[in-house]
mmCIF file of C-alpha atoms in Angstrom:
data_model
loop_
_atom_site.group_PDB
_atom_site.id
_atom_site.type_symbol
_atom_site.label_atom_id
_atom_site.label_comp_id
_atom_site.label_asym_id
_atom_site.label_seq_id
_atom_site.Cartn_x
_atom_site.Cartn_y
_atom_site.Cartn_z
ATOM 1 C CA MET H 4 12.848 6.168 11.151
ATOM 2 C CA THR H 5 10.679 3.723 13.093
ATOM 3 C CA THR H 6 9.425 0.457 11.613
ATOM 4 C CA TRP H 7 5.960 -0.602 12.769
ATOM 5 C CA ILE H 8 4.381 -4.001 12.154
ATOM 6 C CA ARG H 9 1.188 -5.851 13.032
ATOM 7 C CA PHE H 10 1.559 -9.520 13.798
ATOM 8 C CA ARG H 11 0.076 -12.752 15.077
ATOM 9 C CA ASP H 12 2.214 -14.508 17.691
ATOM 10 C CA ALA H 13 2.621 -18.237 18.283
ATOM 11 C CA ASP H 14 -0.398 -18.244 20.618
ATOM 12 C CA GLY H 15 -2.599 -16.707 17.946
ATOM 13 C CA SER H 16 -2.802 -13.301 19.617
ATOM 14 C CA ILE H 17 -2.714 -10.221 17.394
ATOM 15 C CA GLY H 18 -0.494 -7.311 18.378
ATOM 16 C CA PHE H 19 1.623 -4.515 17.010
ATOM 17 C CA GLY H 20 5.016 -3.070 17.765
ATOM 18 C CA THR H 21 8.322 -1.752 16.518
ATOM 19 C CA LEU H 22 10.925 -3.795 14.689
ATOM 20 C CA ASP H 23 14.629 -3.297 15.351
ATOM 21 C CA GLN H 24 16.189 -3.945 11.943
ATOM 22 C CA HIS H 25 19.585 -4.784 13.467
ATOM 23 C CA SER H 26 18.555 -7.271 16.161
ATOM 24 C CA GLY H 27 15.473 -8.616 14.412
ATOM 25 C CA ARG H 28 13.470 -8.182 17.631
ATOM 26 C CA VAL H 29 9.972 -6.750 17.876
ATOM 27 C CA VAL H 30 8.887 -4.780 20.953
ATOM 28 C CA GLN H 31 5.161 -5.132 21.535
ATOM 29 C CA HIS H 32 3.190 -1.949 22.249
ATOM 30 C CA ASP H 33 -0.056 -1.283 24.098
ATOM 31 C CA GLY H 34 -2.806 1.128 23.152
ATOM 32 C CA ALA H 35 -3.439 2.267 19.593
ATOM 33 C CA MET H 36 -0.727 2.537 16.956
ATOM 34 C CA PHE H 37 -1.851 6.023 15.953
ATOM 35 C CA ASP H 38 -2.542 7.424 19.437
ATOM 36 C CA ARG H 39 0.528 7.496 21.674
ATOM 37 C CA PRO H 40 1.241 3.737 21.816
ATOM 38 C CA ARG H 41 3.238 2.564 24.820
ATOM 39 C CA PRO H 42 6.110 0.048 24.633
ATOM 40 C CA THR H 43 5.807 -3.004 26.869
ATOM 41 C CA ASP H 44 8.470 -5.302 28.278
ATOM 42 C CA ILE H 45 7.372 -8.044 25.858
ATOM 43 C CA SER H 46 9.500 -8.718 22.804
ATOM 44 C CA PHE H 47 9.667 -11.385 20.116
ATOM 45 C CA ALA H 48 12.048 -12.577 17.457
ATOM 46 C CA ALA H 49 10.553 -11.316 14.208
ATOM 47 C CA ASP H 50 10.996 -14.751 12.623
ATOM 48 C CA ASP H 51 8.625 -16.225 15.220
ATOM 49 C CA LEU H 52 5.762 -13.941 14.184
ATOM 50 C CA THR H 53 3.280 -14.013 11.319
ATOM 51 C CA LEU H 54 3.121 -10.609 9.685
ATOM 52 C CA LEU H 55 -0.306 -9.098 9.069
ATOM 53 C CA ALA H 56 -1.333 -6.077 7.045
ATOM 54 C CA PRO H 57 0.391 -3.283 8.998
ATOM 55 C CA CYS H 58 -2.842 -1.315 9.512
ATOM 56 C CA GLU H 59 -6.599 -1.759 9.200
ATOM 57 C CA PRO H 60 -7.822 1.050 6.949
ATOM 58 C CA SER H 61 -11.429 2.180 6.857
ATOM 59 C CA LYS H 62 -10.767 2.838 3.177
ATOM 60 C CA VAL H 63 -7.980 2.681 0.625
ATOM 61 C CA VAL H 64 -7.824 5.603 -1.791
ATOM 62 C CA ALA H 65 -6.102 4.417 -4.970
ATOM 63 C CA LEU H 66 -4.702 6.929 -7.465
ATOM 64 C CA TRP H 67 -4.422 6.617 -11.225
ATOM 65 C CA ASN H 68 -2.083 8.497 -13.586
ATOM 66 C CA ASN H 69 0.148 9.955 -10.878
ATOM 67 C CA TYR H 70 3.537 9.493 -12.588
ATOM 68 C CA TYR H 71 4.885 11.571 -15.430
ATOM 69 C CA ALA H 72 6.452 8.582 -17.212
ATOM 70 C CA LEU H 73 3.169 6.672 -17.327
ATOM 71 C CA SER H 74 1.236 9.801 -18.268
ATOM 72 C CA GLN H 75 3.534 10.280 -21.253
ATOM 73 C CA LYS H 76 3.297 6.619 -22.271
ATOM 74 C CA LEU H 77 -0.509 6.755 -22.158
ATOM 75 C CA ASP H 78 -0.493 10.116 -23.975
ATOM 76 C CA LYS H 79 -2.530 11.624 -21.145
ATOM 77 C CA ALA H 80 -2.126 15.124 -19.772
ATOM 78 C CA PRO H 81 -1.028 15.270 -16.124
ATOM 79 C CA PRO H 82 -4.186 15.676 -14.028
ATOM 80 C CA GLN H 83 -4.962 18.872 -12.136
ATOM 81 C CA HIS H 84 -6.326 16.913 -9.169
ATOM 82 C CA PRO H 85 -5.585 13.329 -8.075
ATOM 83 C CA LEU H 86 -7.691 10.831 -10.035
ATOM 84 C CA PHE H 87 -8.805 8.153 -7.617
ATOM 85 C CA LEU H 88 -11.119 5.316 -6.666
ATOM 86 C CA ILE H 89 -12.000 3.798 -3.292
ATOM 87 C CA LYS H 90 -11.135 0.221 -2.336
ATOM 88 C CA PRO H 91 -13.050 -1.424 0.533
ATOM 89 C CA PRO H 92 -11.372 -2.615 3.748
ATOM 90 C CA MET H 93 -12.223 -6.256 2.996
ATOM 91 C CA SER H 94 -9.913 -6.068 -0.022
ATOM 92 C CA VAL H 95 -6.875 -5.755 2.289
ATOM 93 C CA ILE H 96 -4.464 -8.613 2.964
ATOM 94 C CA GLY H 97 -0.974 -8.728 4.429
ATOM 95 C CA PRO H 98 2.396 -10.207 3.485
ATOM 96 C CA ASN H 99 2.448 -13.813 2.279
ATOM 97 C CA GLU H 100 -1.336 -14.047 2.142
ATOM 98 C CA SER H 101 -2.819 -15.387 -1.078
ATOM 99 C CA ILE H 102 -4.533 -13.245 -3.668
ATOM 100 C CA ARG H 103 -7.731 -15.123 -4.533
ATOM 101 C CA ARG H 104 -9.271 -15.117 -7.975
ATOM 102 C CA PRO H 105 -12.981 -14.204 -7.810
ATOM 103 C CA LYS H 106 -15.055 -17.296 -8.590
ATOM 104 C CA SER H 107 -17.086 -15.341 -11.119
ATOM 105 C CA TYR H 108 -14.047 -14.057 -13.032
ATOM 106 C CA HIS H 109 -11.786 -16.000 -15.401
ATOM 107 C CA GLY H 110 -9.883 -13.179 -17.105
ATOM 108 C CA LYS H 111 -6.502 -11.564 -16.577
ATOM 109 C CA ILE H 112 -5.440 -10.293 -13.155
ATOM 110 C CA ALA H 113 -2.819 -7.537 -13.003
ATOM 111 C CA TYR H 114 -0.303 -6.402 -10.380
ATOM 112 C CA GLU H 115 0.620 -2.775 -9.648
ATOM 113 C CA GLY H 116 3.541 -2.106 -7.321
ATOM 114 C CA GLU H 117 3.046 1.156 -5.439
ATOM 115 C CA LEU H 118 3.984 3.303 -2.463
ATOM 116 C CA GLY H 119 1.284 3.548 0.191
ATOM 117 C CA ILE H 120 0.736 6.535 2.494
ATOM 118 C CA VAL H 121 -0.608 5.652 5.954
ATOM 119 C CA ILE H 122 -2.651 8.364 7.659
ATOM 120 C CA GLY H 123 -1.887 8.952 11.344
ATOM 121 C CA LYS H 124 -4.467 11.532 12.389
ATOM 122 C CA THR H 125 -7.898 12.682 11.266
ATOM 123 C CA VAL H 126 -7.518 15.234 8.501
ATOM 124 C CA SER H 127 -10.077 17.283 6.568
ATOM 125 C CA GLY H 128 -9.610 20.356 4.398
ATOM 126 C CA ALA H 129 -5.899 20.402 5.174
ATOM 127 C CA SER H 130 -3.125 22.594 3.850
ATOM 128 C CA VAL H 131 -0.035 20.850 2.475
ATOM 129 C CA GLU H 132 1.774 21.536 5.754
ATOM 130 C CA GLU H 133 -1.101 20.115 7.813
ATOM 131 C CA ALA H 134 -1.290 17.148 5.472
ATOM 132 C CA GLN H 135 2.407 16.394 5.910
ATOM 133 C CA ALA H 136 1.913 16.329 9.682
ATOM 134 C CA ALA H 137 -0.954 13.849 9.238
ATOM 135 C CA ILE H 138 1.243 11.264 7.476
ATOM 136 C CA PHE H 139 2.149 8.511 9.919
ATOM 137 C CA GLY H 140 4.350 6.613 7.503
ATOM 138 C CA TYR H 141 4.714 4.625 4.306
ATOM 139 C CA THR H 142 4.217 1.031 3.224
ATOM 140 C CA CYS H 143 4.326 -1.117 0.081
ATOM 141 C CA VAL H 144 1.168 -1.794 -1.919
ATOM 142 C CA ASN H 145 0.212 -4.272 -4.612
ATOM 143 C CA ASP H 146 -2.958 -2.789 -6.117
ATOM 144 C CA VAL H 147 -4.479 -5.824 -7.839
ATOM 145 C CA THR H 148 -6.924 -5.500 -10.736
ATOM 146 C CA ALA H 149 -9.331 -7.810 -12.567
ATOM 147 C CA ILE H 150 -8.294 -5.987 -15.686
ATOM 148 C CA GLU H 151 -10.913 -7.306 -18.124
ATOM 149 C CA LEU H 152 -13.764 -5.977 -15.982
ATOM 150 C CA LEU H 153 -12.677 -2.363 -16.393
ATOM 151 C CA GLN H 154 -14.365 -1.890 -19.758
ATOM 152 C CA GLU H 155 -16.787 -4.819 -19.616
ATOM 153 C CA ASP H 156 -19.706 -2.382 -19.723
ATOM 154 C CA PRO H 157 -19.058 0.215 -22.456
ATOM 155 C CA ASN H 158 -21.251 2.707 -20.614
ATOM 156 C CA PHE H 159 -19.334 2.778 -17.329
ATOM 157 C CA ALA H 160 -15.707 2.069 -16.407
ATOM 158 C CA GLN H 161 -15.781 -0.327 -13.441
ATOM 159 C CA TRP H 162 -12.729 0.772 -11.470
ATOM 160 C CA CYS H 163 -14.112 -0.013 -8.023
ATOM 161 C CA ARG H 164 -15.451 -3.422 -9.030
ATOM 162 C CA SER H 165 -12.283 -4.498 -10.842
ATOM 163 C CA LYS H 166 -10.032 -3.450 -7.934
ATOM 164 C CA GLY H 167 -12.316 -4.008 -4.947
ATOM 165 C CA PHE H 168 -12.489 -7.789 -4.652
ATOM 166 C CA ASP H 169 -11.481 -9.467 -1.400
ATOM 167 C CA THR H 170 -7.647 -9.877 -1.280
ATOM 168 C CA PHE H 171 -7.048 -7.305 -4.061
ATOM 169 C CA THR H 172 -5.163 -4.808 -1.848
ATOM 170 C CA CYS H 173 -1.881 -6.220 -0.549
ATOM 171 C CA LEU H 174 -0.172 -4.102 2.153
ATOM 172 C CA GLY H 175 3.096 -4.494 4.042
ATOM 173 C CA PRO H 176 5.409 -5.728 5.271
ATOM 174 C CA ALA H 177 5.700 -2.713 7.603
ATOM 175 C CA ILE H 178 4.995 0.974 8.037
ATOM 176 C CA VAL H 179 8.101 3.146 8.087
ATOM 177 C CA THR H 180 7.809 6.611 9.590
ATOM 178 C CA PRO H 181 9.171 9.536 7.544
ATOM 179 C CA GLY H 182 12.591 11.044 8.146
ATOM 180 C CA ASN H 183 15.666 9.731 9.923
ATOM 181 C CA GLY H 184 16.631 7.302 7.194
ATOM 182 C CA PHE H 185 13.636 7.082 4.850
ATOM 183 C CA ASP H 186 12.986 9.716 2.210
ATOM 184 C CA TRP H 187 10.488 8.791 -0.497
ATOM 185 C CA ARG H 188 12.212 11.205 -2.899
ATOM 186 C CA SER H 189 15.278 8.981 -3.109
ATOM 187 C CA ALA H 190 13.429 5.640 -3.156
ATOM 188 C CA SER H 191 12.175 3.465 -5.995
ATOM 189 C CA VAL H 192 9.501 0.816 -6.391
ATOM 190 C CA VAL H 193 10.755 -2.517 -7.729
ATOM 191 C CA THR H 194 8.197 -5.167 -8.660
ATOM 192 C CA THR H 195 9.183 -8.697 -9.621
ATOM 193 C CA LEU H 196 7.042 -11.515 -10.990
ATOM 194 C CA ASP H 197 8.397 -14.942 -10.051
ATOM 195 C CA GLY H 198 11.779 -13.286 -9.492
ATOM 196 C CA VAL H 199 11.884 -11.414 -12.819
ATOM 197 C CA GLU H 200 11.942 -7.621 -12.579
ATOM 198 C CA ARG H 201 8.872 -6.015 -14.166
ATOM 199 C CA GLN H 202 8.837 -2.543 -12.612
ATOM 200 C CA ASN H 203 11.602 -0.257 -11.388
ATOM 201 C CA TYR H 204 10.578 3.359 -11.142
ATOM 202 C CA PRO H 205 11.604 6.357 -9.002
ATOM 203 C CA LEU H 206 9.082 7.813 -6.590
ATOM 204 C CA ASP H 207 10.270 11.344 -7.303
ATOM 205 C CA ASP H 208 8.538 11.056 -10.702
ATOM 206 C CA MET H 209 5.188 11.523 -8.900
ATOM 207 C CA ILE H 210 2.879 14.224 -10.220
ATOM 208 C CA PHE H 211 1.395 14.841 -6.750
ATOM 209 C CA SER H 212 3.711 14.427 -3.771
ATOM 210 C CA PRO H 213 2.441 12.489 -0.734
ATOM 211 C CA ALA H 214 1.643 15.688 1.182
ATOM 212 C CA GLU H 215 -0.134 17.148 -1.845
ATOM 213 C CA GLN H 216 -2.176 13.965 -2.214
ATOM 214 C CA VAL H 217 -3.267 14.036 1.418
ATOM 215 C CA SER H 218 -4.104 17.739 1.250
ATOM 216 C CA LEU H 219 -6.148 17.549 -1.943
ATOM 217 C CA LEU H 220 -7.942 14.344 -1.004
ATOM 218 C CA SER H 221 -8.771 15.731 2.436
ATOM 219 C CA HIS H 222 -10.862 18.379 0.684
ATOM 220 C CA ASP H 223 -12.885 15.581 -0.933
ATOM 221 C CA MET H 224 -13.304 13.341 2.128
ATOM 222 C CA THR H 225 -12.192 13.042 5.735
ATOM 223 C CA LEU H 226 -9.186 10.768 6.137
ATOM 224 C CA VAL H 227 -8.864 8.932 9.448
ATOM 225 C CA PRO H 228 -5.998 7.130 11.212
ATOM 226 C CA GLY H 229 -5.085 3.915 9.444
ATOM 227 C CA ASP H 230 -6.452 4.958 6.060
ATOM 228 C CA VAL H 231 -4.122 4.248 3.141
ATOM 229 C CA ILE H 232 -3.529 6.202 -0.041
ATOM 230 C CA ALA H 233 -2.062 4.041 -2.804
ATOM 231 C CA CYS H 234 0.007 6.565 -4.756
ATOM 232 C CA GLY H 235 -0.544 5.017 -8.178
ATOM 233 C CA THR H 236 1.860 3.030 -10.285
ATOM 234 C CA SER H 237 4.122 3.662 -13.260
ATOM 235 C CA ILE H 238 5.307 1.749 -16.311
ATOM 236 C CA GLY H 239 5.532 -2.040 -16.195
ATOM 237 C CA VAL H 240 2.112 -3.247 -15.064
ATOM 238 C CA GLY H 241 1.420 -6.803 -16.182
ATOM 239 C CA SER H 242 -0.726 -9.847 -15.586
ATOM 240 C CA ILE H 243 -0.245 -12.569 -12.968
ATOM 241 C CA LYS H 244 -0.680 -16.232 -13.818
ATOM 242 C CA ASP H 245 -2.286 -18.509 -11.256
ATOM 243 C CA GLY H 246 0.404 -19.667 -8.821
ATOM 244 C CA ALA H 247 2.775 -16.777 -9.600
ATOM 245 C CA ARG H 248 4.429 -14.684 -6.883
ATOM 246 C CA VAL H 249 4.577 -10.890 -6.931
ATOM 247 C CA ASP H 250 7.193 -9.070 -4.832
ATOM 248 C CA VAL H 251 6.941 -5.307 -4.333
ATOM 249 C CA SER H 252 10.084 -3.800 -2.786
ATOM 250 C CA ILE H 253 10.891 -0.287 -1.601
ATOM 251 C CA THR H 254 14.296 0.281 -0.011
ATOM 252 C CA GLY H 255 13.839 1.235 3.625
ATOM 253 C CA ILE H 256 10.399 -0.385 3.889
ATOM 254 C CA GLY H 257 11.011 -3.953 2.783
ATOM 255 C CA THR H 258 9.470 -6.480 0.412
ATOM 256 C CA LEU H 259 5.787 -7.372 0.162
ATOM 257 C CA SER H 260 5.241 -10.868 -1.253
ATOM 258 C CA ASN H 261 1.952 -12.412 -2.356
ATOM 259 C CA VAL H 262 0.966 -15.332 -4.574
ATOM 260 C CA LEU H 263 -2.090 -15.554 -6.809
ATOM 261 C CA ALA H 264 -3.649 -18.781 -5.565
ATOM 262 C CA ALA H 265 -3.739 -21.491 -8.208
#
């Protein structure tokens, strides 16, 4: 298991590297994160860095109804193919950045704690085995929604609009590579709102596994390095009051914290 982060150092320079969980040191790398990055002799104390979103996706593919427990609660049949929407890259923010309420919207804003899949190589029309090899790692996601916009127009459900605002895709704090200490099958997503637990669900309740998601979605669109698939959420979604903090935690990845700006 390798832990990758993107950061801004004290001089304002943006870089990326690997975090040693025991020493708390970050080794800066050269090149591209997804194309044979090279370690340098530069290292930092993690506490001296500002964490950024761990990747810069060209798109975020966000799933809906991908957990059996939520499917049963909603009285919906499990889908035969991932149900998804696309979130734009400008919606992405990193750890400790503020979620901003759209100026034109005064309704409820909801959190959704999720696992995120980070794509490491270009993939199109892939088998499940090829899709698994294209997964670079995993991160935490808070898939934010302007919930009252969804059904504002009775003729068309506005999924992309309600979830696509700037700052409505929180990613981080790191990307953890699969294997050697991280197995999504034994992990859970825990979401807290101002320190109170609101979600705690096992990832092995997924309808489509990560590799299945990548494979099926790659037949609908080409996925490129840095793209993120938000795997969908389960029971416990709720609204965020202005000034409230949402923490999304997955053991082995870390905790993603963001506040809805007052």
